[in-house]
Coordinates of C-alpha atoms in Angstrom, one line a residue:
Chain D
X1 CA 0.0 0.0 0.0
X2 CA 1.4 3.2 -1.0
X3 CA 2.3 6.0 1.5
X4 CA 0.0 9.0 1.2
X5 CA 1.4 12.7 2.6
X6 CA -0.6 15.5 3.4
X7 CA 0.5 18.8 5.0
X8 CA -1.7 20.5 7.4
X9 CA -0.8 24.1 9.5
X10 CA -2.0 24.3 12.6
X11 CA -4.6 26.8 13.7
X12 CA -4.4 26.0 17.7
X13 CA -1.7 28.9 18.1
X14 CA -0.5 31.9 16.6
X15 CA 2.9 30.0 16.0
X16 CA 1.0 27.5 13.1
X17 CA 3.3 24.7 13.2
X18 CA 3.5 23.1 9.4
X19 CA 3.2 19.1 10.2
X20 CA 3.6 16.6 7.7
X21 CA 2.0 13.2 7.8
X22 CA 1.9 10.5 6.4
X23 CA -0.8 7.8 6.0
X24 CA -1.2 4.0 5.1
X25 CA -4.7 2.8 5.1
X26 CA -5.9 5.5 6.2
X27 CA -3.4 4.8 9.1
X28 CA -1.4 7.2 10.6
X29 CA 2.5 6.3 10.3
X30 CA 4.2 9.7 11.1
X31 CA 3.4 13.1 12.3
X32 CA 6.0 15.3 11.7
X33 CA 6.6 19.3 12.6
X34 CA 4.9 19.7 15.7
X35 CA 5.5 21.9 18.1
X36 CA 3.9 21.0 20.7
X37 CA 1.4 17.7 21.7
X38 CA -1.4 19.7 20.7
X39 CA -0.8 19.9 17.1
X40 CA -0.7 16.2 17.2
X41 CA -4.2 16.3 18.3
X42 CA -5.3 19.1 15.7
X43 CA -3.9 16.7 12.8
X44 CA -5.9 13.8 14.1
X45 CA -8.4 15.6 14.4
X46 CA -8.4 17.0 11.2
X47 CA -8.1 13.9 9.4
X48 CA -11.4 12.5 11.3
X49 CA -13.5 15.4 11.9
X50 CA -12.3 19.2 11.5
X51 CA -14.1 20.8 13.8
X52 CA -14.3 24.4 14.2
X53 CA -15.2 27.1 17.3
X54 CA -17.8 29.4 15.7
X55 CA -18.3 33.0 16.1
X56 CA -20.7 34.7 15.0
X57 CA -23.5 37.8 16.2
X58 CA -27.5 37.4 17.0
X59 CA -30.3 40.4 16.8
X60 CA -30.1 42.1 20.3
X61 CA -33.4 44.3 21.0
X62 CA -33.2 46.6 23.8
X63 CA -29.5 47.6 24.0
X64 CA -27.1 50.2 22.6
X65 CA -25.7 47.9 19.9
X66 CA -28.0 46.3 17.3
X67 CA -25.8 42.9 17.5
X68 CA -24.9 41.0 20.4
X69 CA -21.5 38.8 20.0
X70 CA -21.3 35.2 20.5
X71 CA -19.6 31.6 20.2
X72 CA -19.8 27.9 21.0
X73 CA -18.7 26.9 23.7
X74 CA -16.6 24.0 21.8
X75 CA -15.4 23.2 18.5
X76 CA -18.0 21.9 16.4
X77 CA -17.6 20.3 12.9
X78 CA -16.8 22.5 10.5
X79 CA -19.5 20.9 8.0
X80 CA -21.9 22.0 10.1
X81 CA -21.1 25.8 10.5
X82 CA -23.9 27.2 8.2
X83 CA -26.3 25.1 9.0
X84 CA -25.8 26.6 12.7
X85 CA -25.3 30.2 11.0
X86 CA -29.1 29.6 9.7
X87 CA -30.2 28.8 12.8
X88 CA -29.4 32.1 14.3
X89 CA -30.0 34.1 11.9
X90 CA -33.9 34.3 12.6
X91 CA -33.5 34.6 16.4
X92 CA -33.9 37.6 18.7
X93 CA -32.7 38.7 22.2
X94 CA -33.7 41.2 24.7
X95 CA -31.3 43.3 26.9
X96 CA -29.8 42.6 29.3
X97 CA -27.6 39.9 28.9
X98 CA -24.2 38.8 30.5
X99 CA -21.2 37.2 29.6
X100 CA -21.2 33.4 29.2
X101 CA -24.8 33.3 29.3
X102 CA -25.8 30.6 27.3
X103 CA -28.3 32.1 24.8
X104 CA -28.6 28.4 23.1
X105 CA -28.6 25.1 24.7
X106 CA -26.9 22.0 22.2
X107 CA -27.1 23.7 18.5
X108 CA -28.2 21.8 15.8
X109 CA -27.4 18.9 17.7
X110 CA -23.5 19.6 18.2
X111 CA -23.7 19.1 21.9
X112 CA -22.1 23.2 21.6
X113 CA -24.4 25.6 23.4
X114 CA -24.2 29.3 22.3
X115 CA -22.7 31.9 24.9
X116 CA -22.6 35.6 25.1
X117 CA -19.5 37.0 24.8
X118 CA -20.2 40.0 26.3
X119 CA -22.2 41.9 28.9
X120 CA -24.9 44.0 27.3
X121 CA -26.4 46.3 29.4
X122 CA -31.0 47.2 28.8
X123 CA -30.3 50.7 26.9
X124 CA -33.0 53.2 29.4
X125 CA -36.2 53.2 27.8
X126 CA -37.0 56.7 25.6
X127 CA -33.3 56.8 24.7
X128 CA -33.5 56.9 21.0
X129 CA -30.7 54.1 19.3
Chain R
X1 CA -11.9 72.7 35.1
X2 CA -8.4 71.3 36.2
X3 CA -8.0 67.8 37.6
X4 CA -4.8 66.1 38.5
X5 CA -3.5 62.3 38.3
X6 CA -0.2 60.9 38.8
X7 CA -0.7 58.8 35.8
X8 CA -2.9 59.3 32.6
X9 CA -3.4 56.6 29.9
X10 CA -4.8 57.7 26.7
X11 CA -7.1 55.0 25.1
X12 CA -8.6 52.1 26.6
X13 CA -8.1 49.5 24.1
X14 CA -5.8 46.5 25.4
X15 CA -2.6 48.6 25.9
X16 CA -4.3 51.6 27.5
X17 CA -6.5 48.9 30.1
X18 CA -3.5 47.0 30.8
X19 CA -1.2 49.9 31.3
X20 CA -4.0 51.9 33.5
X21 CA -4.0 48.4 36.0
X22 CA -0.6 47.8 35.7
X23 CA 0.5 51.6 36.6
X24 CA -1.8 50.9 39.6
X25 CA -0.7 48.0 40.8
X26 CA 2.8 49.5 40.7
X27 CA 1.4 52.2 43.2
X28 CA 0.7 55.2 41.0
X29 CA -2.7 56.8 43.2
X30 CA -4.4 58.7 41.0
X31 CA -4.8 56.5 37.5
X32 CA -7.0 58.6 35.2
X33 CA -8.0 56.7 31.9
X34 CA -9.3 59.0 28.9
X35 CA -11.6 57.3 26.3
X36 CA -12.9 59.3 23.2
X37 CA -15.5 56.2 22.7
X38 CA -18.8 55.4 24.7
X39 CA -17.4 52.2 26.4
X40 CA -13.8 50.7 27.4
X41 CA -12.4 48.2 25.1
X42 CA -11.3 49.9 21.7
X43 CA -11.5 47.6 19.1
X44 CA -11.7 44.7 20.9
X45 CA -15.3 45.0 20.8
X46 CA -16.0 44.4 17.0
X47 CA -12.8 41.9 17.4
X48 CA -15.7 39.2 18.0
X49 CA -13.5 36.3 16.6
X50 CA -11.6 33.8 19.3
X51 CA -7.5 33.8 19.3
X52 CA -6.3 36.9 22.3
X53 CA -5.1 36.0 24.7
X54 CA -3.3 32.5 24.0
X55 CA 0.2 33.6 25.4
X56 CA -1.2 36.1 27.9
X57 CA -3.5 33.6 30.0
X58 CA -3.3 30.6 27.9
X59 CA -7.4 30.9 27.5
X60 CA -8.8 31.5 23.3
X61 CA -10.8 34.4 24.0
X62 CA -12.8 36.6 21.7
X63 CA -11.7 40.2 21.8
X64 CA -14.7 40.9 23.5
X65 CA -14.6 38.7 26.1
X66 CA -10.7 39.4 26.5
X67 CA -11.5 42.8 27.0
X68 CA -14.4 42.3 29.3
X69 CA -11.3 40.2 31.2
X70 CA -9.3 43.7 31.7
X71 CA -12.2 45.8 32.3
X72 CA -13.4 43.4 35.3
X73 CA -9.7 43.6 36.3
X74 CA -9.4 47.3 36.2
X75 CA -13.0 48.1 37.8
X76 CA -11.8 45.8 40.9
X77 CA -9.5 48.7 41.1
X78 CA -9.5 53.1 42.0
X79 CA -8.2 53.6 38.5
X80 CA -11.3 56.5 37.1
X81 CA -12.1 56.5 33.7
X82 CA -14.0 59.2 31.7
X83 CA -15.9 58.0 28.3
X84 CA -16.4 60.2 25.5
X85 CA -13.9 62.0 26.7
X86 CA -11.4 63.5 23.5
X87 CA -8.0 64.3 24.0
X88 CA -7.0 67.1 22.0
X89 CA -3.7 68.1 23.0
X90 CA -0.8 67.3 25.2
X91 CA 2.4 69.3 26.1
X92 CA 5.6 68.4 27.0
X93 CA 5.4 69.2 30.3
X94 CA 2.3 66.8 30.6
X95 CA -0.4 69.3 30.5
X96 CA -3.4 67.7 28.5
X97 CA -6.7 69.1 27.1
X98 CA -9.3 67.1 26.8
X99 CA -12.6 67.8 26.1
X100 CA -16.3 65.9 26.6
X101 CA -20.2 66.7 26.8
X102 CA -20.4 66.8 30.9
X103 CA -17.4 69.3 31.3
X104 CA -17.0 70.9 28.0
X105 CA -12.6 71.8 27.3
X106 CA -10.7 70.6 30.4
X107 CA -6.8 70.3 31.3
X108 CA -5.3 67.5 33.2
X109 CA -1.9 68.4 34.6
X110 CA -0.7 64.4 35.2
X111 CA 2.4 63.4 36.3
X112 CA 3.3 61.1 34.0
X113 CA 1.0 60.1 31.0
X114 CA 0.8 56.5 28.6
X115 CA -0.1 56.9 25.1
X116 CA -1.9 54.2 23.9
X117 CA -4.2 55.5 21.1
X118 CA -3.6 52.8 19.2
X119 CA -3.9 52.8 14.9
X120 CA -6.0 53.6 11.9
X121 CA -6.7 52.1 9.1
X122 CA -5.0 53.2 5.7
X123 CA -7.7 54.1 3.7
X124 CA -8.0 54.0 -0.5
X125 CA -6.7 57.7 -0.2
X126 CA -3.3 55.7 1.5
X127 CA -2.6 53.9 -2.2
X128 CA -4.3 56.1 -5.0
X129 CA -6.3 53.2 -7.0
X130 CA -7.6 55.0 -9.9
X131 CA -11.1 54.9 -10.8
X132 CA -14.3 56.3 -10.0
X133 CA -15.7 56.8 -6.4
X134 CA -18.6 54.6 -6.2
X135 CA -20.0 54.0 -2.8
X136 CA -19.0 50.0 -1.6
X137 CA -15.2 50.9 -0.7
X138 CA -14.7 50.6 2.8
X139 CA -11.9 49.3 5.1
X140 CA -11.6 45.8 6.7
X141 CA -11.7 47.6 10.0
X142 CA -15.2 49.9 9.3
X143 CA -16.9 46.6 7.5
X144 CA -15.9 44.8 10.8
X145 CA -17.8 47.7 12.9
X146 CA -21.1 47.5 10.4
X147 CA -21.5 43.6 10.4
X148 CA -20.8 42.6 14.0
X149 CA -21.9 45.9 15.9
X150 CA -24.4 47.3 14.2
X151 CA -25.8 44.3 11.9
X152 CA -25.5 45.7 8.3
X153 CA -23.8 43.7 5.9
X154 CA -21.9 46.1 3.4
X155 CA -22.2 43.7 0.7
X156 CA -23.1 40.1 -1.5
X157 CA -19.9 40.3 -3.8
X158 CA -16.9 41.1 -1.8
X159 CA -13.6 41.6 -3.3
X160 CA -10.6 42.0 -0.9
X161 CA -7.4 44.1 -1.7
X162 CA -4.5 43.1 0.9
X163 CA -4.1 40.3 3.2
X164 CA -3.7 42.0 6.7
X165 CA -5.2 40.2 9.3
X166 CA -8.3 42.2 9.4
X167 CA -8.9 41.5 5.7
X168 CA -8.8 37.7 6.4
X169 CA -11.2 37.7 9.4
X170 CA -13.6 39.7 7.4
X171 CA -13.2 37.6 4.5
X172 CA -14.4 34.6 6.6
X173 CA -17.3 36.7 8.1
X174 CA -18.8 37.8 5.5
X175 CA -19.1 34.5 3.9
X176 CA -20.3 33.0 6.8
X177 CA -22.9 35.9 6.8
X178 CA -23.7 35.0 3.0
X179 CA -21.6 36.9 1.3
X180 CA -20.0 35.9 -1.6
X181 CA -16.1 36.2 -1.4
X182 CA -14.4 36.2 -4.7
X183 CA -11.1 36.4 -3.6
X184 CA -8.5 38.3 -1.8
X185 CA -5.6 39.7 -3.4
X186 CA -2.2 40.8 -2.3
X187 CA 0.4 43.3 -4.2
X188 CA 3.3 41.4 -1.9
X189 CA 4.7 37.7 -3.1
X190 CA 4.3 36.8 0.4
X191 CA 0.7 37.2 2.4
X192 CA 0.3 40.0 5.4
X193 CA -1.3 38.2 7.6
X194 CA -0.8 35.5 9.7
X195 CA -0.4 31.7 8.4
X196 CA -3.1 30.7 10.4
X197 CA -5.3 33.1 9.7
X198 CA -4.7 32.1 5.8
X199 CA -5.7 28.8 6.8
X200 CA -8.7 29.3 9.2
X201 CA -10.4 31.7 7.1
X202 CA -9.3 31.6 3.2
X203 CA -8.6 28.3 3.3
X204 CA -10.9 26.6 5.2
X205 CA -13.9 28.3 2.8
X206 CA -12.1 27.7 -0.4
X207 CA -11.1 32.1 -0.3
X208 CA -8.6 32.5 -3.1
X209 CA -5.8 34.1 -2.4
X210 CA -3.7 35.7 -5.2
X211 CA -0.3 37.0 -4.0
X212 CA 1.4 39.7 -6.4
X213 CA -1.8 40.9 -7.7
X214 CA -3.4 44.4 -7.1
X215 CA -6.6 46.6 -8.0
X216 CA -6.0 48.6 -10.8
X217 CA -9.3 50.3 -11.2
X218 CA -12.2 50.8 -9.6
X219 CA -15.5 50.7 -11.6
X220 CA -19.0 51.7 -10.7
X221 CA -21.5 54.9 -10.7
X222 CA -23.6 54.9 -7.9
X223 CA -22.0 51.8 -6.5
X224 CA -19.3 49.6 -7.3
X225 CA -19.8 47.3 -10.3
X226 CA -16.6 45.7 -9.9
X227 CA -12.9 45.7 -10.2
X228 CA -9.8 45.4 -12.4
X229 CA -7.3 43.2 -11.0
X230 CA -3.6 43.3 -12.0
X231 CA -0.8 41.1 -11.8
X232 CA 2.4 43.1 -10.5
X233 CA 5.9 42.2 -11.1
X234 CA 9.2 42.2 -8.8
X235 CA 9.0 45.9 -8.6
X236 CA 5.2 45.7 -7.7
X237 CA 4.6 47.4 -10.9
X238 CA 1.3 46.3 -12.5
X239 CA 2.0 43.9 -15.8
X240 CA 0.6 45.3 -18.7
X241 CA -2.2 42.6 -20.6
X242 CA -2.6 41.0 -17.1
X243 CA -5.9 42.8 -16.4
X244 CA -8.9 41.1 -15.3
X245 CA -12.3 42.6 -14.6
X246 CA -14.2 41.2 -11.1
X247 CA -17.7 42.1 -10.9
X248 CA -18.6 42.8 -7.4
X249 CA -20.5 45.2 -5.2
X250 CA -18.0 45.7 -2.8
X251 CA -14.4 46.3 -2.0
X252 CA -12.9 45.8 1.2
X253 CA -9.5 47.6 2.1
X254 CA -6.9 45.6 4.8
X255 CA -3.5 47.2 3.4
X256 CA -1.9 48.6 6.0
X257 CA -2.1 49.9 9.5
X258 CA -1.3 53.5 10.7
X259 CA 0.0 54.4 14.4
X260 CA -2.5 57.5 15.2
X261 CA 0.3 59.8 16.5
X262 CA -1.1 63.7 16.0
X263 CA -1.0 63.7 19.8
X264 CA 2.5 62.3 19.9
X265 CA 3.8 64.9 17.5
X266 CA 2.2 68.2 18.9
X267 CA 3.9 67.2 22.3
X268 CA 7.6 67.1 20.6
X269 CA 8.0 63.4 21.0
X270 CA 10.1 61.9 18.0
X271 CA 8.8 59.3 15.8
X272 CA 10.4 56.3 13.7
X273 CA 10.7 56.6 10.4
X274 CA 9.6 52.7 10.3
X275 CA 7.3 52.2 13.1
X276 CA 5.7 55.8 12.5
X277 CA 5.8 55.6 16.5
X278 CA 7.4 57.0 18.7
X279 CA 11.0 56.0 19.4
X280 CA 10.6 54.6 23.0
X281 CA 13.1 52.7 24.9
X282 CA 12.9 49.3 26.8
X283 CA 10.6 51.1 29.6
X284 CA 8.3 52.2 26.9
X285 CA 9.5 55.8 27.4
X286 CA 9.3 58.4 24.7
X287 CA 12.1 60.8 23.8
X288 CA 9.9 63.3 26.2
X289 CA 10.9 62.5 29.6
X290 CA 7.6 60.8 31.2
X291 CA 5.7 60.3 28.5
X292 CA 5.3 56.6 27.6
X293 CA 3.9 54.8 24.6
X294 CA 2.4 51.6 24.4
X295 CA 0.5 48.7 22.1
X296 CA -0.4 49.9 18.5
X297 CA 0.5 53.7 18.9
X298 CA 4.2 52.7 18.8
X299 CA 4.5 50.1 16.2
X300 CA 1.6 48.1 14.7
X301 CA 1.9 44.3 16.4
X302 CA 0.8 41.1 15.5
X303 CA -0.9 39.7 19.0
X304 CA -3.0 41.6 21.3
X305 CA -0.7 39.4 24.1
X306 CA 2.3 42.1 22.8
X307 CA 0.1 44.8 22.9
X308 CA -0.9 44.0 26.3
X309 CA 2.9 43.5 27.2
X310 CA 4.1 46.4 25.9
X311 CA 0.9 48.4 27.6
X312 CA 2.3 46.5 31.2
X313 CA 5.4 47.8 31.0
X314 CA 4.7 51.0 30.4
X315 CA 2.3 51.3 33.1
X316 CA 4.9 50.3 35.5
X317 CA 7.2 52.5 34.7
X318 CA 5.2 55.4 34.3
X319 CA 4.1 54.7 37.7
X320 CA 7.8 54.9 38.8
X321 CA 8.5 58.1 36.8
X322 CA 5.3 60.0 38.3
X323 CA 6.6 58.6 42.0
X324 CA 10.2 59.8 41.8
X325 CA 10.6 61.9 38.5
X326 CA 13.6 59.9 37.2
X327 CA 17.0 60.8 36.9
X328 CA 18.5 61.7 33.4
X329 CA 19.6 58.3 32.4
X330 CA 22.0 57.1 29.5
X331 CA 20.8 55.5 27.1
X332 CA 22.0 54.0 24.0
X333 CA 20.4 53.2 20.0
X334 CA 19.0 50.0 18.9
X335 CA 20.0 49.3 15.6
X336 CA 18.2 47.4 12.4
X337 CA 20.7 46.2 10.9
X338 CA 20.8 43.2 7.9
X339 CA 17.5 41.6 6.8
X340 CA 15.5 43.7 9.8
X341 CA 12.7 45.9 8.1
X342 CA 11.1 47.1 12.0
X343 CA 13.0 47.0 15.5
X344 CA 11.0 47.9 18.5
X345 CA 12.3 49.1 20.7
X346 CA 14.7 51.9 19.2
X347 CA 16.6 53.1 22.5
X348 CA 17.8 51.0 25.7
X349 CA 18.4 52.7 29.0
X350 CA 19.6 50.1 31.3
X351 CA 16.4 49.7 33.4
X352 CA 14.8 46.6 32.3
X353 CA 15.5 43.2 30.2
X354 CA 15.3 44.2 26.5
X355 CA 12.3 42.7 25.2
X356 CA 12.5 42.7 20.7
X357 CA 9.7 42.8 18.4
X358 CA 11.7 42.1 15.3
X359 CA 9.9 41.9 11.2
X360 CA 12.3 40.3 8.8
X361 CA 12.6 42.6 5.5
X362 CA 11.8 39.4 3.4
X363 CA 10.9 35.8 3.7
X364 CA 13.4 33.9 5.2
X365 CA 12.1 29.8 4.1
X366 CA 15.1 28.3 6.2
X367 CA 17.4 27.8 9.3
X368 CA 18.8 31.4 10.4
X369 CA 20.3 33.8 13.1
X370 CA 19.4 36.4 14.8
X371 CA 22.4 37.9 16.2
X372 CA 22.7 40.4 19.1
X373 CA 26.0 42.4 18.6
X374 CA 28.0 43.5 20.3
X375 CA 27.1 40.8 22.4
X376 CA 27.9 37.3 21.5
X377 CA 24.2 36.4 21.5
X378 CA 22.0 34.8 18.9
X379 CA 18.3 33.5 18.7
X380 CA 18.1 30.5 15.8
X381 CA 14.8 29.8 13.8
X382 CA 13.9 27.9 11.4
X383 CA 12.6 30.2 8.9
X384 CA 11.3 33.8 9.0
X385 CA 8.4 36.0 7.5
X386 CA 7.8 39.7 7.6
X387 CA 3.9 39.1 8.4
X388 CA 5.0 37.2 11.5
X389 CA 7.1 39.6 14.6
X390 CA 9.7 37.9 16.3
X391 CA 10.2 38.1 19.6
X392 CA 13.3 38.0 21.8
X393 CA 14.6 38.6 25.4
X394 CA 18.0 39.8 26.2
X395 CA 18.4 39.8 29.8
X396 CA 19.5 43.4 31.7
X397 CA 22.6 41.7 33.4
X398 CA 24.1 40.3 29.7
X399 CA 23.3 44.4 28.7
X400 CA 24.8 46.2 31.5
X401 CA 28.5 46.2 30.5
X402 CA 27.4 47.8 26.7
X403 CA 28.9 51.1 25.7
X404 CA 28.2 51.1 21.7
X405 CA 24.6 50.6 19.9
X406 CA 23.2 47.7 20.1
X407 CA 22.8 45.7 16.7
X408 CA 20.1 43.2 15.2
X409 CA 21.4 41.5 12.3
X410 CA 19.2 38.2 10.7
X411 CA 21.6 36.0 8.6
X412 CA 21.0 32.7 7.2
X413 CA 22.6 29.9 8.6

């Protein structure tokens, strides 16, 4: 069985180890360029699953700012990142909120839940935006 | 009105936050902090994507919850802090004017003061592209502010010119916000960004990415109707025949960062020629004894962790200046020398270890040096890249014998 290579660059870190591998069967027989364990795990990863921490903004009503910023709380498959971005899009919060709220529990099934990444204060009411 | 303060930061993005904490927790009283915006933060806010603060605290924050971190910090604290609040001027002697709707024009006579106003973006103006002047031209940083603070998405058919950081984040945005990205083109052989950053957000979406290509023209009436691309050659000069009209609706600008030093300048401090910051030494102190610059205003960085380093040590020692005004020290020049395009810091006084941020003048795809002379000191790595700052430490006790400038040389090994 031949030996396959692929090259990868690791996004865990600003440093972005390049790693080499190479593959038999689908097998991995070398990992090559890491700095660090961690890009180990990113290449395995990669090769299985790549997966993905998504951030992204939802409607905010109420506050100063029309968009309120969040993320999962985990890396989710990468496959799956519009399918979440759909599922926001239509949604709409009320001030106030705080950071690490979660805002959704398990999205679109990813076992992620969606946090606040801020604290967004209720703007006082007759204050025009 | 006059107030007073023994030490007065200017801008609270991540230098100006950490250097208002840091100046306080170094025993400076009186910790004013002046912000021209609504809240603390700076850009942080629209920063919504994860990646600050990996060296720092080892967490993958989002710039907003990074600087949620430092405001938390900071409030635990007496530092005061006054929000829409516009410096206008500062002298020498530390005398600034500052003006905001509850007080109208006021002065603040501080002790010492940290400049930390951080940078702008070089706008279409900064690179004369000929054309007409449709509306859809906007910087990476503005189209940043419209999608993820107020909700408008500046366009369906994006075209990006330059490879900065901020271009590639908001390449990635807008598609994920359904936006069509048609590709991003740089006038360098070599990207501006970081590698991971070409990775997580060209890459990872299929994003093309066309090095030693520029826009050439800009067409449109009422709005932009697309783009001529170019390819350049060695002396970035655009190749005649090589043009290629893009249609698209919208052109987003990430070439280039600008240090915002007016302040800077009307207080007499020197600035670098290749920093367009001031010229500081290890302590983050300006030529202008007492005045201390930190984060983006000195040299544009790659890392908010730097930033926030930089912004630490010149809160410290502005604290110790506005405690015991400081002695005229010596100090002596920090050199660029072979294969160095930026050095930061420019001067070294003999206070502290020397801490380099270091870009390369070219891609460097192999084993090298970075020698320290006249010491017999070098750093080894195994390739360099102008888009990535290197960072070194020279310890104060290997520095304290040095009479001559100080010299960073890159060679290949």
């Amino acid at each position: 069985m031949d030996i396959e290579k692929k090259h990868f660059t690791c996004v865990i870190c600003p440093i972005g180890c390049e790693i080499d591998v190479e593959l038999q069967d689908s097998n991995v027989v070398s990992i090559e360029g890491s700095k660090c364990a961690k890009g180990k795990e990113f290449v395995s990863q990669e090769l299985k699953e790549p997966m993905r921490i998504l951030t992204t903004t939802i409607r905010m009503k109420g506050a100063k700012w029309a968009m309120l910023p969040v993320r999962t709380d985990k890396p989710i498959p990468k496959r799956l990142l519009f399918m979440v971005m759909k599922e926001l899009q239509n949604i709409e919060l009320k001030a106030p909120v705080q950071m690490s709220d979660v805002i959704i529990r398990d999205i679109a099934g990813t076992g992620a839940n969606i946090l606040a990444t801020r604290n967004m204060k209720k703007e006082r009411e007759g204050k025009s935006v | 009105m006059r107030m007073e303060a023994d030490v007065t930061v200017i801008g609270s993005g991540p230098a100006g936050l950490v250097a208002a904490l840091h100046a306080y927790e170094s025993g400076a009283k009186h910790v004013l902090l002046l912000e021209r915006e609504e809240e603390l933060g700076g850009i942080l806010k629209q920063c919504i994507h994860n990646g600050f603060g990996l060296e720092q605290f080892k967490i993958d924050y989002t710039g907003p919850e990074y600087a949620e971190r430092l405001i938390e910090e900071m409030e635990r604290t007496d530092v005061r802090y006054l929000l829409n609040t516009m410096v206008i001027a500062l002298s020498p002697d530390r005398i600034i004017t500052a003006v905001n709707p509850d007080s109208g024009v006021f002065k603040v006579k501080s002790r010492s003061v940290v400049l930390a106003m951080g940078c702008r973006e070089r706008p279409r103006g900064g690179i004369n592209i000929p054309g007409t002047r449709p509306a859809g031209v906007y910087t990476a940083g503005v189209a940043q502010r419209f999608v993820n603070i107020d909700g408008y998405l500046p366009g369906k058919e994006v075209v990006v010119l330059g490879s900065g950081d901020i271009g590639l984040i908001m390449a990635r945005r807008l598609t994920l916000e359904g936006a069509q990205v048609k590709g991003v083109y740089e006038i360098m052989n070599y990207p501006g960004g970081l590698k991971r950053n070409i990775v997580q957000c060209l890459n990872d979406f299929s994003i093309p990415l066309y090095l030693s290509h520029t826009v050439t023209e800009i067409r449109g009436n009422e709005r932009v109707e697309g783009v001529v691309v170019s390819r350049v050659d060695e002396k970035m000069q655009p190749i005649a025949g090589s043009e290629q009209f893009i249609a698209c609706d919208t052109l987003l600008l990430s070439v280039g960062l600008i240090p915002e030093n007016e302040l800077s300048k009307g207080a007499g401090i020197k600035l670098s020629p290749t920093t367009n910051g001031p010229i500081t030494t290890e302590t983050m102190e300006t030529a202008v004894p007492g005045i201390f610059s930190c984060g983006n205003v000195s040299t544009v960085f790659d890392l908010v962790d730097y930033v926030a380093e930089t912004g630490m040590t010149a809160g410290r020692n502005a604290a110790r200046f506005a405690k015991a005004s400081k002695k005229e020290g010596k100090s002596i020049e920090v050199i660029a020398g072979e294969n160095v395009r930026m050095l930061f810091p420019q001067r070294y006084s003999f206070e502290d270890d020397l801490i380099l941020f270091i870009r390369c003048a070219k891609p460097i795809e192999r084993p090298l040096r970075i020698d320290i002379s006249p010491l017999d000191m070098h750093f080894k790595r195994l390739y360099a890249r102008p888009n990535e700052m290197i960072r070194v430490k020279v310890l104060k006790d290997r520095l304290k014998d040095i009479t001559e400038p100080i010299e960073v040389n890159i060679t290949e090994r």
